[in-house]
Structure formats: C-alpha cells, structure tokens
CSV table of N, CA and C in Angstrom, one decimal:
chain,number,residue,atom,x,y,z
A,1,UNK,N,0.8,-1.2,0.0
A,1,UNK,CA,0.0,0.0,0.0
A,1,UNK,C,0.9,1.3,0.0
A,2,UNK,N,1.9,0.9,0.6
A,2,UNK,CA,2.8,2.3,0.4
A,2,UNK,C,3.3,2.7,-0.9
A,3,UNK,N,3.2,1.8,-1.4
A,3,UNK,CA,3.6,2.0,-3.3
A,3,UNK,C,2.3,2.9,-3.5
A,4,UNK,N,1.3,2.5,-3.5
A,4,UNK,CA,0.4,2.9,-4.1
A,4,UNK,C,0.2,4.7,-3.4
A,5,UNK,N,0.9,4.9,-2.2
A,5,UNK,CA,0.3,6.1,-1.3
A,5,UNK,C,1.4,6.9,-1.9
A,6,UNK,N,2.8,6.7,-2.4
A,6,UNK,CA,3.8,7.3,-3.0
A,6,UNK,C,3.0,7.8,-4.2
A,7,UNK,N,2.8,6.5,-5.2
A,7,UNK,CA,2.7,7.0,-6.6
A,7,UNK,C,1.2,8.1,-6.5
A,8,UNK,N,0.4,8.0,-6.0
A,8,UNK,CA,-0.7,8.9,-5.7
A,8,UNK,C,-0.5,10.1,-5.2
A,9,UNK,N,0.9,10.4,-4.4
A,9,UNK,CA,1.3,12.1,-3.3
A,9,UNK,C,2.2,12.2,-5.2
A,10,UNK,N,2.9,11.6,-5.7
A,10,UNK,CA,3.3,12.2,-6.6
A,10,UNK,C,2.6,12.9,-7.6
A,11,UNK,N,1.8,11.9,-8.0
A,11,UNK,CA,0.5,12.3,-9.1
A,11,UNK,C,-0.1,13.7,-8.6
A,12,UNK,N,-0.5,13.5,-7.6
A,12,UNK,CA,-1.0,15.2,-7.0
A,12,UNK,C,0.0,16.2,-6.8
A,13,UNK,N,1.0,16.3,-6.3
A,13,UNK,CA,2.4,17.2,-6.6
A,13,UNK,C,2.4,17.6,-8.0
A,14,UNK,N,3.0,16.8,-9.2
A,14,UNK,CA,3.2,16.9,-10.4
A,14,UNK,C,1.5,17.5,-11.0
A,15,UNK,N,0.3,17.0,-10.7
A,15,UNK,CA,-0.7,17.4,-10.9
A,15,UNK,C,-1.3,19.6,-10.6
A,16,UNK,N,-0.7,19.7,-9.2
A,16,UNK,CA,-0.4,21.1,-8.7
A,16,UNK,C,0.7,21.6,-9.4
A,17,UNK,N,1.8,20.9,-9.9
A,17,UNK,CA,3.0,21.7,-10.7
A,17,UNK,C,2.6,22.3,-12.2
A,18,UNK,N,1.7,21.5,-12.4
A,18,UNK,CA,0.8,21.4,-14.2
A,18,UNK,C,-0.2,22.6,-13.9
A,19,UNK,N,-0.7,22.9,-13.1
A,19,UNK,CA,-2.0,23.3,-12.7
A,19,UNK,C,-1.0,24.8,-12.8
A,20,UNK,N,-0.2,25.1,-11.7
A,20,UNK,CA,0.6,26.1,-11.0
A,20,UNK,C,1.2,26.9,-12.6
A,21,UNK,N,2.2,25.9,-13.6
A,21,UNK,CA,2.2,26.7,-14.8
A,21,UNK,C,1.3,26.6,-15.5
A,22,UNK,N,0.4,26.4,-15.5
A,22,UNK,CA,-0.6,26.6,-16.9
A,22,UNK,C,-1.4,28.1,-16.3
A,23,UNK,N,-1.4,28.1,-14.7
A,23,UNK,CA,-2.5,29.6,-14.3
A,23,UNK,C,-1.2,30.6,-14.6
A,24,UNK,N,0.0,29.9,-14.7
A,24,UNK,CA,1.3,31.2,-14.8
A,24,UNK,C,1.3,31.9,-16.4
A,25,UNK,N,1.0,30.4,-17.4
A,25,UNK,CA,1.0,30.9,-18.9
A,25,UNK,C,-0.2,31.6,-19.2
A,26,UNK,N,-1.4,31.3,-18.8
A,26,UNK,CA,-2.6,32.6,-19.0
A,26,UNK,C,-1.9,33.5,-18.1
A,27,UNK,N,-0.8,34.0,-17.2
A,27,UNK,CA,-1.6,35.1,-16.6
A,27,UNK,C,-0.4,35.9,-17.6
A,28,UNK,N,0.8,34.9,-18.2
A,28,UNK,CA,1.5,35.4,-19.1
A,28,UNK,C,0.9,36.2,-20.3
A,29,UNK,N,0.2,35.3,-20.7
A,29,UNK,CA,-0.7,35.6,-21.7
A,29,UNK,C,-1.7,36.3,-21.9
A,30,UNK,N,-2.4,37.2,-20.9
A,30,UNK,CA,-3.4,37.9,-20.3
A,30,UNK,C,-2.4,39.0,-20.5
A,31,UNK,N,-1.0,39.4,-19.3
A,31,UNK,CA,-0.4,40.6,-19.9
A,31,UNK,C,0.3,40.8,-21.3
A,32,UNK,N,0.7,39.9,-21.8
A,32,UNK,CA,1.4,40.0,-23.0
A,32,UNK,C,0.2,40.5,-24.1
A,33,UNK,N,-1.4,40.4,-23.8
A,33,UNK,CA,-2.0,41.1,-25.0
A,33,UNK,C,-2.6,42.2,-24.2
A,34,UNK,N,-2.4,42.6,-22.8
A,34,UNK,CA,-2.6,43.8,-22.5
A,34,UNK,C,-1.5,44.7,-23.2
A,35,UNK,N,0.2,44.0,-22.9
A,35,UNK,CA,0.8,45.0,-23.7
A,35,UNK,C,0.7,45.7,-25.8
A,36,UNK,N,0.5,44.7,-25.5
A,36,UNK,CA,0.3,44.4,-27.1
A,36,UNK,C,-1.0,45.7,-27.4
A,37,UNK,N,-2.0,45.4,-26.6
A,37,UNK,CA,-3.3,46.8,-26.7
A,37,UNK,C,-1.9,47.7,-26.5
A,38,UNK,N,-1.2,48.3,-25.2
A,38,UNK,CA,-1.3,49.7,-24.9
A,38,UNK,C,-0.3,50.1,-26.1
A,39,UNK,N,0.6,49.3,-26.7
A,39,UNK,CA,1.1,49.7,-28.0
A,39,UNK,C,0.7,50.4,-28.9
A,40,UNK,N,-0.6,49.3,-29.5
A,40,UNK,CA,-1.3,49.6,-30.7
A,40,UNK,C,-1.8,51.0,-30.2
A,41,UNK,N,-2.4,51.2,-28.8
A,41,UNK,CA,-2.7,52.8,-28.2
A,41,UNK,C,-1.8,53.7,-29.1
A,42,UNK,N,-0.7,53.6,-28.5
A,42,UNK,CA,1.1,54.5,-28.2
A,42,UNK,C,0.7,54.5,-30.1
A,43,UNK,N,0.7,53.5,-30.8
A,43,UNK,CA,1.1,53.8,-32.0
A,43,UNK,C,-0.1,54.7,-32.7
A,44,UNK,N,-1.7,54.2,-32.2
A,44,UNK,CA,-2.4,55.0,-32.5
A,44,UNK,C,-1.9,56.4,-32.7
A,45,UNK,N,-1.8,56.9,-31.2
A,45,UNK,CA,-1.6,58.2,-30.6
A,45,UNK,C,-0.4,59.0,-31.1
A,46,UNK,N,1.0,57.6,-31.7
A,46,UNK,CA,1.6,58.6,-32.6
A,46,UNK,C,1.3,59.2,-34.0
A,47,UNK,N,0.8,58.3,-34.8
A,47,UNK,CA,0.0,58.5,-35.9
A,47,UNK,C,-0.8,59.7,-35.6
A,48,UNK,N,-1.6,60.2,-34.9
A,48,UNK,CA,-2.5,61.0,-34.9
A,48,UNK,C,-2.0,62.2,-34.3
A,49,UNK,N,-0.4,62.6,-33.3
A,49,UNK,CA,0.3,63.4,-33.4
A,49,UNK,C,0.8,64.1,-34.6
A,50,UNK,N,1.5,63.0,-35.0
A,50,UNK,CA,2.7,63.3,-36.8
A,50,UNK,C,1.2,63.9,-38.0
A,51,UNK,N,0.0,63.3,-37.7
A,51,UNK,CA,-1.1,63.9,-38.6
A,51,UNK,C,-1.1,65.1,-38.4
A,52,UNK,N,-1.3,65.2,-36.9
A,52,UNK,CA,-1.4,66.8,-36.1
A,52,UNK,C,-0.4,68.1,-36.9
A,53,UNK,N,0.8,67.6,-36.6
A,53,UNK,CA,1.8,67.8,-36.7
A,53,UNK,C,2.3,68.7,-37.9
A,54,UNK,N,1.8,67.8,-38.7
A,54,UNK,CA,2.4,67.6,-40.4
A,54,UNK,C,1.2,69.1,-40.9
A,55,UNK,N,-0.5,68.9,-40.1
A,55,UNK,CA,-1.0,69.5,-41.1
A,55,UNK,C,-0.9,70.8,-40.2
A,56,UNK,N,-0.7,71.2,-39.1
A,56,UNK,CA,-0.5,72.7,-38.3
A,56,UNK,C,0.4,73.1,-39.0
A,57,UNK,N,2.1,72.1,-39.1
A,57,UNK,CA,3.0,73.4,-39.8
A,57,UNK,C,3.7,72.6,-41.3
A,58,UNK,N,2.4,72.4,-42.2
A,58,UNK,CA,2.7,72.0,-43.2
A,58,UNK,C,3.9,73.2,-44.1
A,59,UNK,N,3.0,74.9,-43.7
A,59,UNK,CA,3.7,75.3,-44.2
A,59,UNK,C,4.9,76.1,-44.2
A,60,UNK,N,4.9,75.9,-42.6
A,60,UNK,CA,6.3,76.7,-42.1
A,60,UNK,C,6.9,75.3,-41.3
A,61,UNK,N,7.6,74.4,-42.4
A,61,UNK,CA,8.1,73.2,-42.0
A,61,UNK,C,9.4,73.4,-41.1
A,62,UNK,N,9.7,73.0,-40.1
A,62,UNK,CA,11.5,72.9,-40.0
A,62,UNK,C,12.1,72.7,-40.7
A,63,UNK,N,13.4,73.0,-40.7
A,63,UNK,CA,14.0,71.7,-42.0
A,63,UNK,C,14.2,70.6,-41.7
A,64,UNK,N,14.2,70.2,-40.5
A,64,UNK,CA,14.2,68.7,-39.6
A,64,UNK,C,13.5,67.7,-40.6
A,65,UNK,N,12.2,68.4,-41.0
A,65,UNK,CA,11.2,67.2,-40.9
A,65,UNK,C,10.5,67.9,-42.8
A,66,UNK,N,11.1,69.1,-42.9
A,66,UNK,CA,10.7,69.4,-44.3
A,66,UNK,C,10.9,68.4,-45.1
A,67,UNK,N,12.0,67.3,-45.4
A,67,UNK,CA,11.9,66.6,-46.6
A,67,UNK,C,10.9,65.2,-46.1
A,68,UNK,N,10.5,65.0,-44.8
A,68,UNK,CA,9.4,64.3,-44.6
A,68,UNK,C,8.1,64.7,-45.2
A,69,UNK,N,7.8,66.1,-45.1
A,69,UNK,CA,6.6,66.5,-45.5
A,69,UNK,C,6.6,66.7,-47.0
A,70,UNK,N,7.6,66.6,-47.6
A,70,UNK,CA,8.2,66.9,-49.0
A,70,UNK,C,7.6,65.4,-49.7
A,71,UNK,N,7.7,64.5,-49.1
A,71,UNK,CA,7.6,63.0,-49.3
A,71,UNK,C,6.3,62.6,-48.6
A,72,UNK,N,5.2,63.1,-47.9
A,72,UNK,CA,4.3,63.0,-47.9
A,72,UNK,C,3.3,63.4,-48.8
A,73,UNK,N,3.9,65.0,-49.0
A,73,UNK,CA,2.8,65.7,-50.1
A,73,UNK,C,2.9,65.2,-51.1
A,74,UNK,N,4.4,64.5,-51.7
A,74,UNK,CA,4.1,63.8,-53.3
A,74,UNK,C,3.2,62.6,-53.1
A,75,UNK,N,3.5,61.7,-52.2
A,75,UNK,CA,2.2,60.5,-51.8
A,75,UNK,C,1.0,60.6,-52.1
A,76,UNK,N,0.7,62.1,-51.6
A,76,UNK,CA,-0.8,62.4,-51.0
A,76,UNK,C,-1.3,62.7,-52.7
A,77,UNK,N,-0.1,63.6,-53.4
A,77,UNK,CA,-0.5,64.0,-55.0
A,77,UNK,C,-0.9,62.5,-56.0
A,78,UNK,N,0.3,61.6,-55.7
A,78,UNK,CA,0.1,60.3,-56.7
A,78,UNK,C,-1.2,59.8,-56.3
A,79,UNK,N,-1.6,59.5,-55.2
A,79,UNK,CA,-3.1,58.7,-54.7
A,79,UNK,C,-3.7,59.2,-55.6
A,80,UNK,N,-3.9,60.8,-55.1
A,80,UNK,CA,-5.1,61.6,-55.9
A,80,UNK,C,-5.0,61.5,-57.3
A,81,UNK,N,-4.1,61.2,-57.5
A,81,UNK,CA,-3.7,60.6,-59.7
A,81,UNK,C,-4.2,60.1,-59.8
A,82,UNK,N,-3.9,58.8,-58.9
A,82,UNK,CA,-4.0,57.2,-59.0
A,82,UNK,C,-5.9,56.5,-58.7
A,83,UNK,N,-6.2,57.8,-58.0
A,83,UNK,CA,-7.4,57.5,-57.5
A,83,UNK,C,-8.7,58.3,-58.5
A,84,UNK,N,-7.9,59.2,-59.5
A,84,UNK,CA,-8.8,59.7,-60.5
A,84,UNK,C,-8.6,58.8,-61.4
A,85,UNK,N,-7.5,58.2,-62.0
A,85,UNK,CA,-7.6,57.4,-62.8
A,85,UNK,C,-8.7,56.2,-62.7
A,86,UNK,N,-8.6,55.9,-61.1
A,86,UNK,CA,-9.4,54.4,-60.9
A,86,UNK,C,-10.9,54.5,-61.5
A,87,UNK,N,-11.4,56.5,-61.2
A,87,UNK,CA,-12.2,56.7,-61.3
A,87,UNK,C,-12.9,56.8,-62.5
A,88,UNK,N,-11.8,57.3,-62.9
A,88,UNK,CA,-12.1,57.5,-64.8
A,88,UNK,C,-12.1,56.1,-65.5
A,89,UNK,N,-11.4,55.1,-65.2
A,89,UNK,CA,-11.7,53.7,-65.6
A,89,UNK,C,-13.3,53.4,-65.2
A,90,UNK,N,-13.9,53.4,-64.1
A,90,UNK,CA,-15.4,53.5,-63.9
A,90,UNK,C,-16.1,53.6,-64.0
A,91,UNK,N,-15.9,55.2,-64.8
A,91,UNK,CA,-17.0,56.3,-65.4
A,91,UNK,C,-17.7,56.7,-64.5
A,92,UNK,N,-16.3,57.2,-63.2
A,92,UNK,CA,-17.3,57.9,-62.3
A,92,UNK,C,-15.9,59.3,-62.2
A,93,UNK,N,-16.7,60.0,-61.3
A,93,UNK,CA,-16.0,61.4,-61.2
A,93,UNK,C,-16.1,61.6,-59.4
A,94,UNK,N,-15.6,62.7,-59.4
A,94,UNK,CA,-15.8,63.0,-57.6
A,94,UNK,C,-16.4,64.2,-57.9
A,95,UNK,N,-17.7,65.0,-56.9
A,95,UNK,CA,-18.2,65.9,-56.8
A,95,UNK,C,-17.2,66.9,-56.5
A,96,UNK,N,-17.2,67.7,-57.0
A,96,UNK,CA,-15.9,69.3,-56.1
A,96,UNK,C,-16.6,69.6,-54.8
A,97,UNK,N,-17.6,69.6,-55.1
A,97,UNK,CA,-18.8,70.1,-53.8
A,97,UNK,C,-18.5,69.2,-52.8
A,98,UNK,N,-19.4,68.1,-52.5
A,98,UNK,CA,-19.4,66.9,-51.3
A,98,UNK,C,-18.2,65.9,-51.6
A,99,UNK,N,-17.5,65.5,-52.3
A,99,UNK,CA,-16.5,64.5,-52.6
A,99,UNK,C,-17.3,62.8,-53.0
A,100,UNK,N,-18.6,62.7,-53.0
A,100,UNK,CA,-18.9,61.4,-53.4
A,100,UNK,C,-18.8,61.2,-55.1
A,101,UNK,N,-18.7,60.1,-55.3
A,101,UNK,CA,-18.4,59.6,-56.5
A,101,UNK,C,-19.8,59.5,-57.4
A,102,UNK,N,-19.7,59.9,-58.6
A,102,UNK,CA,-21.3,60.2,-59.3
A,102,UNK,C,-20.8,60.1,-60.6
A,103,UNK,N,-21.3,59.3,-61.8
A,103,UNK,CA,-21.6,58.9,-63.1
A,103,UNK,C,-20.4,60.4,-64.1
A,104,UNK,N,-19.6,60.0,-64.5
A,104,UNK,CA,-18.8,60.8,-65.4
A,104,UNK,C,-19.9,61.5,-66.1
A,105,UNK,N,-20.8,60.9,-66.4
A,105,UNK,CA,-21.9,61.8,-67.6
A,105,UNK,C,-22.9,62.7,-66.6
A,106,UNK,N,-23.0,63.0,-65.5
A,106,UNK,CA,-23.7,63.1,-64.6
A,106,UNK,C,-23.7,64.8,-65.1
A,107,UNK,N,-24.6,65.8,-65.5
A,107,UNK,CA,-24.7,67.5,-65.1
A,107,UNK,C,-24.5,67.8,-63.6
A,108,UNK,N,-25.6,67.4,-62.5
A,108,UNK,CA,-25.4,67.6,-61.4
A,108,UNK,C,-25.1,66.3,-60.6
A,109,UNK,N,-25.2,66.5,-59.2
A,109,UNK,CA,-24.4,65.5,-58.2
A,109,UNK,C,-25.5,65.0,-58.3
A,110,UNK,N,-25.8,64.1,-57.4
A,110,UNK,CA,-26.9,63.1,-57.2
A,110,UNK,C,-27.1,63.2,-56.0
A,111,UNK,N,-26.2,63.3,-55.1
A,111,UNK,CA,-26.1,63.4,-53.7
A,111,UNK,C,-26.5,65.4,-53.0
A,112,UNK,N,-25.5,65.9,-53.5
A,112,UNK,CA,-26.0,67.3,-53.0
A,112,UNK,C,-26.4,68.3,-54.0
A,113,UNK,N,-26.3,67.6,-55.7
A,113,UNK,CA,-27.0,68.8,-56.6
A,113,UNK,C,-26.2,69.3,-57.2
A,114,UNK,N,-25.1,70.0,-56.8
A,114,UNK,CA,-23.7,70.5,-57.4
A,114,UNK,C,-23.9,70.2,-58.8
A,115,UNK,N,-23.3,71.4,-59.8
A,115,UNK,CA,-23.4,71.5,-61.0
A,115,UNK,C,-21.7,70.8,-61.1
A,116,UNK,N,-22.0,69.4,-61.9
A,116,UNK,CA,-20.5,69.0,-62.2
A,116,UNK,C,-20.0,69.7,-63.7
A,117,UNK,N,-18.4,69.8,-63.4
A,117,UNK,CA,-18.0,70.4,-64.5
A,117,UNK,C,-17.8,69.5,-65.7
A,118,UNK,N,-18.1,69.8,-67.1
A,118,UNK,CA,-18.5,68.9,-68.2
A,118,UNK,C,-17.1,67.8,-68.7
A,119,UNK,N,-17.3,66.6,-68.8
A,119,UNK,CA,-16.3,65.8,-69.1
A,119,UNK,C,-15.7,66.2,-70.2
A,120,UNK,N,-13.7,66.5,-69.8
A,120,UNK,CA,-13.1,66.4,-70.9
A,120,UNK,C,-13.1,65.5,-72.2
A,121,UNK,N,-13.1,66.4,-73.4
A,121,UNK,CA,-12.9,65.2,-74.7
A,121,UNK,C,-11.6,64.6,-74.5
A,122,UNK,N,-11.7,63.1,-74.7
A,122,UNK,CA,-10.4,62.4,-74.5
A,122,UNK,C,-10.0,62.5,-76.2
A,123,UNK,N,-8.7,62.7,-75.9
A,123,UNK,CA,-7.8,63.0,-77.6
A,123,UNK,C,-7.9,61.4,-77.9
A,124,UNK,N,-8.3,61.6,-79.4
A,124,UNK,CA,-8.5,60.4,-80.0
A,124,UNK,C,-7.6,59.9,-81.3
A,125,UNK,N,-6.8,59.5,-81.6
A,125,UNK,CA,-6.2,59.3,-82.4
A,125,UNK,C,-6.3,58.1,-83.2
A,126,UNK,N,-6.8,58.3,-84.5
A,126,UNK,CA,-7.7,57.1,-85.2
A,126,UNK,C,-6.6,56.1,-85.8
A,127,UNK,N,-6.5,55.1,-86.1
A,127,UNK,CA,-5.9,54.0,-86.2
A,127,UNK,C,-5.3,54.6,-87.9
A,128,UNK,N,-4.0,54.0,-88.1
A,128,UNK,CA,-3.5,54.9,-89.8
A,128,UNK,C,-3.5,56.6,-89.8
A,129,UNK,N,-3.8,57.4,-88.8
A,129,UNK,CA,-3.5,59.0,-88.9
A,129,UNK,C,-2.0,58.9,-88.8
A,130,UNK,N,-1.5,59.9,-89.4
A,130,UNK,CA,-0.3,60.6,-89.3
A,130,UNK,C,-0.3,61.8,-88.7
A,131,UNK,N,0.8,61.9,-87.9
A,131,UNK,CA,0.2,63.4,-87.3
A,131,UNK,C,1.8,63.8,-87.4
A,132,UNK,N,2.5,63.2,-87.7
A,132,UNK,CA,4.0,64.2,-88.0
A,132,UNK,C,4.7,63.4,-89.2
A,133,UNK,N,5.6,63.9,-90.1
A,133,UNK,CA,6.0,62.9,-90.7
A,133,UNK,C,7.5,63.6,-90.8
A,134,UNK,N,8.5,62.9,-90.9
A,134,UNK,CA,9.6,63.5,-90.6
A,134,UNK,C,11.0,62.5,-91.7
A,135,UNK,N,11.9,62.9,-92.1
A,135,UNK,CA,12.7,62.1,-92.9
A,135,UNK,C,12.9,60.7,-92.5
A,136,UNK,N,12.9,60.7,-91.0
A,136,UNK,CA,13.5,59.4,-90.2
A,136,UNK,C,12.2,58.5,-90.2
A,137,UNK,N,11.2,59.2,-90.1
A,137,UNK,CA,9.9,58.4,-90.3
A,137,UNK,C,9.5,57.8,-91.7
A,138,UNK,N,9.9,58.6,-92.6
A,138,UNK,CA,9.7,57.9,-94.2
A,138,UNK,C,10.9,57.4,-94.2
A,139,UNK,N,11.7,57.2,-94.0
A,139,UNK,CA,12.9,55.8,-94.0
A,139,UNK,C,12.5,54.9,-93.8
A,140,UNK,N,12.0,55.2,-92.3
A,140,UNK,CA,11.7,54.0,-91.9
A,140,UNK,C,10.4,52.8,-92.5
A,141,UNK,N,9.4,54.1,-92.9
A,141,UNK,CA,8.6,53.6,-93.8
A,141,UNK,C,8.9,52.2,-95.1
A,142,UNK,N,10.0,52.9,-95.4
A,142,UNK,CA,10.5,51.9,-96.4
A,142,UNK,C,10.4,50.3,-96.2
A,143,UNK,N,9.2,49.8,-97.1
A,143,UNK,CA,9.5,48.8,-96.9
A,143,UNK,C,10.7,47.6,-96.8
A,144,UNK,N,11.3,47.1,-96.4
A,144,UNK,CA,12.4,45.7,-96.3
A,144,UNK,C,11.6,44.7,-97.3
A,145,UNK,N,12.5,44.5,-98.6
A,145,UNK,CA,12.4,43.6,-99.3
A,145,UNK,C,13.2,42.2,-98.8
A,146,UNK,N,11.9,41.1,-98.9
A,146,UNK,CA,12.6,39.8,-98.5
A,146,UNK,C,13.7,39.1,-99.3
A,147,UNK,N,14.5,38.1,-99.4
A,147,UNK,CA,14.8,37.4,-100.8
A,147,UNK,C,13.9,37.3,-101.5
A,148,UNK,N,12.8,36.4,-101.7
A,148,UNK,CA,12.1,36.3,-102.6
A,148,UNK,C,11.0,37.3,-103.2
A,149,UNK,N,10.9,38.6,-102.6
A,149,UNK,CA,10.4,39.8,-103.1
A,149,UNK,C,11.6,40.4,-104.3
A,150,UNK,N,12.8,40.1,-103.7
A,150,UNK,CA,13.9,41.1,-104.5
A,150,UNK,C,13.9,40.4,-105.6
A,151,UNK,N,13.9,38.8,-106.2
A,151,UNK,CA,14.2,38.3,-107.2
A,151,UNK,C,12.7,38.2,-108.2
A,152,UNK,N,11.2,38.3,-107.4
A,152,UNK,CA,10.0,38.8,-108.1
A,152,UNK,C,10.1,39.8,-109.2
A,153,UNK,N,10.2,40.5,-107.4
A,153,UNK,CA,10.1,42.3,-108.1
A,153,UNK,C,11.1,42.9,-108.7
A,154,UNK,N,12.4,42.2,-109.4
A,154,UNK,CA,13.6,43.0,-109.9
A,154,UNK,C,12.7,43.8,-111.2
A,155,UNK,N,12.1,42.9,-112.0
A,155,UNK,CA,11.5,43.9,-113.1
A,155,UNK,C,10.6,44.7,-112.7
A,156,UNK,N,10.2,45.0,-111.9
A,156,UNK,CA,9.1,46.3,-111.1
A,156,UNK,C,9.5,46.6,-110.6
A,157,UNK,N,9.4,48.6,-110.8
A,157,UNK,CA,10.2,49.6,-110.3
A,157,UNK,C,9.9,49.8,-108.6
A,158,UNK,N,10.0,50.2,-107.8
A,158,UNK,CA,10.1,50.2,-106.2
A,158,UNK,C,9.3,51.3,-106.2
A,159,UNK,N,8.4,51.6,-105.3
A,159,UNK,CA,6.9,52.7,-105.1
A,159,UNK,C,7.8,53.4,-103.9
A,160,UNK,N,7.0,54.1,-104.4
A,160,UNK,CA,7.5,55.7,-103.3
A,160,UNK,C,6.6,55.1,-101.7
A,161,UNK,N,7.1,55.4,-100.6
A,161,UNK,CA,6.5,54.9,-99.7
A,161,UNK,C,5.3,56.2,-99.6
A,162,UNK,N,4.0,56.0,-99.3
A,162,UNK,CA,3.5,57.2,-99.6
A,162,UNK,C,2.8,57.9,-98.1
A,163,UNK,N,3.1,59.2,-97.9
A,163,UNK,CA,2.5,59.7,-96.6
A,163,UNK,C,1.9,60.7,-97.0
A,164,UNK,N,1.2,61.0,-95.8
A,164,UNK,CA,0.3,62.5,-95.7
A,164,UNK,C,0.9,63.4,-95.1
A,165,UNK,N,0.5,64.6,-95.5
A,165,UNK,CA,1.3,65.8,-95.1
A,165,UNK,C,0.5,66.7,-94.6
A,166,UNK,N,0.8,67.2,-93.7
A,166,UNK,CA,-0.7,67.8,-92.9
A,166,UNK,C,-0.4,69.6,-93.0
C-alpha cells in the first residue's frame, strides 16, 4: 500500500505543478496582450500626433522634418492621380462640392446637386493618322524587301512609300 500512497502524493504534486504553470502561462498571456493593446494605443496616438503635426505646420516646416513633408505631399498627389484614374476607368468622377463619386456623364451631383464640370474630350487618335511625318519616319517607312520579293520584283520599279502631309 505504500507503493500505491507514494505514486498517488506524486500524481497530485506533479498534478499542482501542471496546474501552477498553466494559471502562470494565462496570466503570461493575459499581460502579453494587455501589452500588445497599450502599444497599438502608443502607436495609435503617434499617428495621430505626426497627422497633427504635419497639417499645423505643413507650411512653415522645420528643415528637420521638411523633406518628410516633401515625401508626404508627393504621396498624397500620386493617390489623388491614382485614384482619378481608378475613377475615370469606372466612369465615375468625384463631386468638387461633397467629394462622393457620381456617373462621369452626370450634369449635377446626385447626392448634394452641385453642378458637375462637363467631361473632358479624350484626344482620339484614329488608327492609320499621321500626325508628323519626318525624314526618319519615311525611311523607316521603307519597306524591307525579302529574298524572294527582290528576285519577283527585280523587273518592277520600287513605289514611293507614300504619306500624308498635314
């Protein structure tokens, strides 16, 4: 019976030892995603300083921080490229007025009314136009006779390559 009273005080020892670190790894794990929040806070709260920051003295920069703002403003310009283009692929526009997005063909906004300004003609350039023609460009014009064009065509005189002149 004393075998059996041993191997049972151990089982419950090693049983409190299991118990003891597993309440240690939650309470590990309980602070490790408190720290993790107050971070994401801290990082919040820097973001929303350097916003602060950037738009009070956008235009009396330090020079500290001027070529930061220098590299922000070009960012901020490419989006706005990047983000009329997306728009102009969708045949939509942004209002000047409220900023929602409304039908490229649209006269007024849909949302607040606003008279939209009339869609640019996109330059169109028809398939075969010439629109310059230059010596290097009628050279190049020339067609390249193959072998078996040169020994056809020897008795037919060679054609003027022919362009338009505007």
């Amino acid at each position: 019976m004393d075998f059996f009273n041993k191997v049972g005080s151990t089982i419950s020892s090693k049983s409190k030892d299991v118990t003891k670190k597993a309440k240690e790894i939650a309470e590990i794990a309980k602070l490790t995603g408190q720290i993790a929040e107050k971070e994401e806070s801290i990082k919040g709260a820097y973001i929303e300083l350097g916003k602060y920051v950037y738009e009070s003295q956008k235009e009396d920069a330090p020079e500290e921080v001027a070529e930061k703002f220098a590299v922000i403003d070009a960012a901020v310009e490419e989006i706005e490229g990047l983000k009329r283009e997306v728009r102009k692929l969708k045949g939509r526009q942004e209002c000047p007025d409220c900023g929602k997005e409304v039908s490229y063909s649209a006269a007024f906004c849909s949302y607040c009314g606003a008279k939209l300004p009339e869609p640019e003609p996109e330059e169109v350039v028809e398939e075969g136009e010439v629109t310059e023609v230059t010596e290097e460009a009628a050279e190049a014009a020339e067609p390249v006779e193959t072998p078996a064009e040169e020994t056809a065509g020897a008795a037919e005189p060679a054609e003027e390559p022919k362009t338009e002149e505007i």
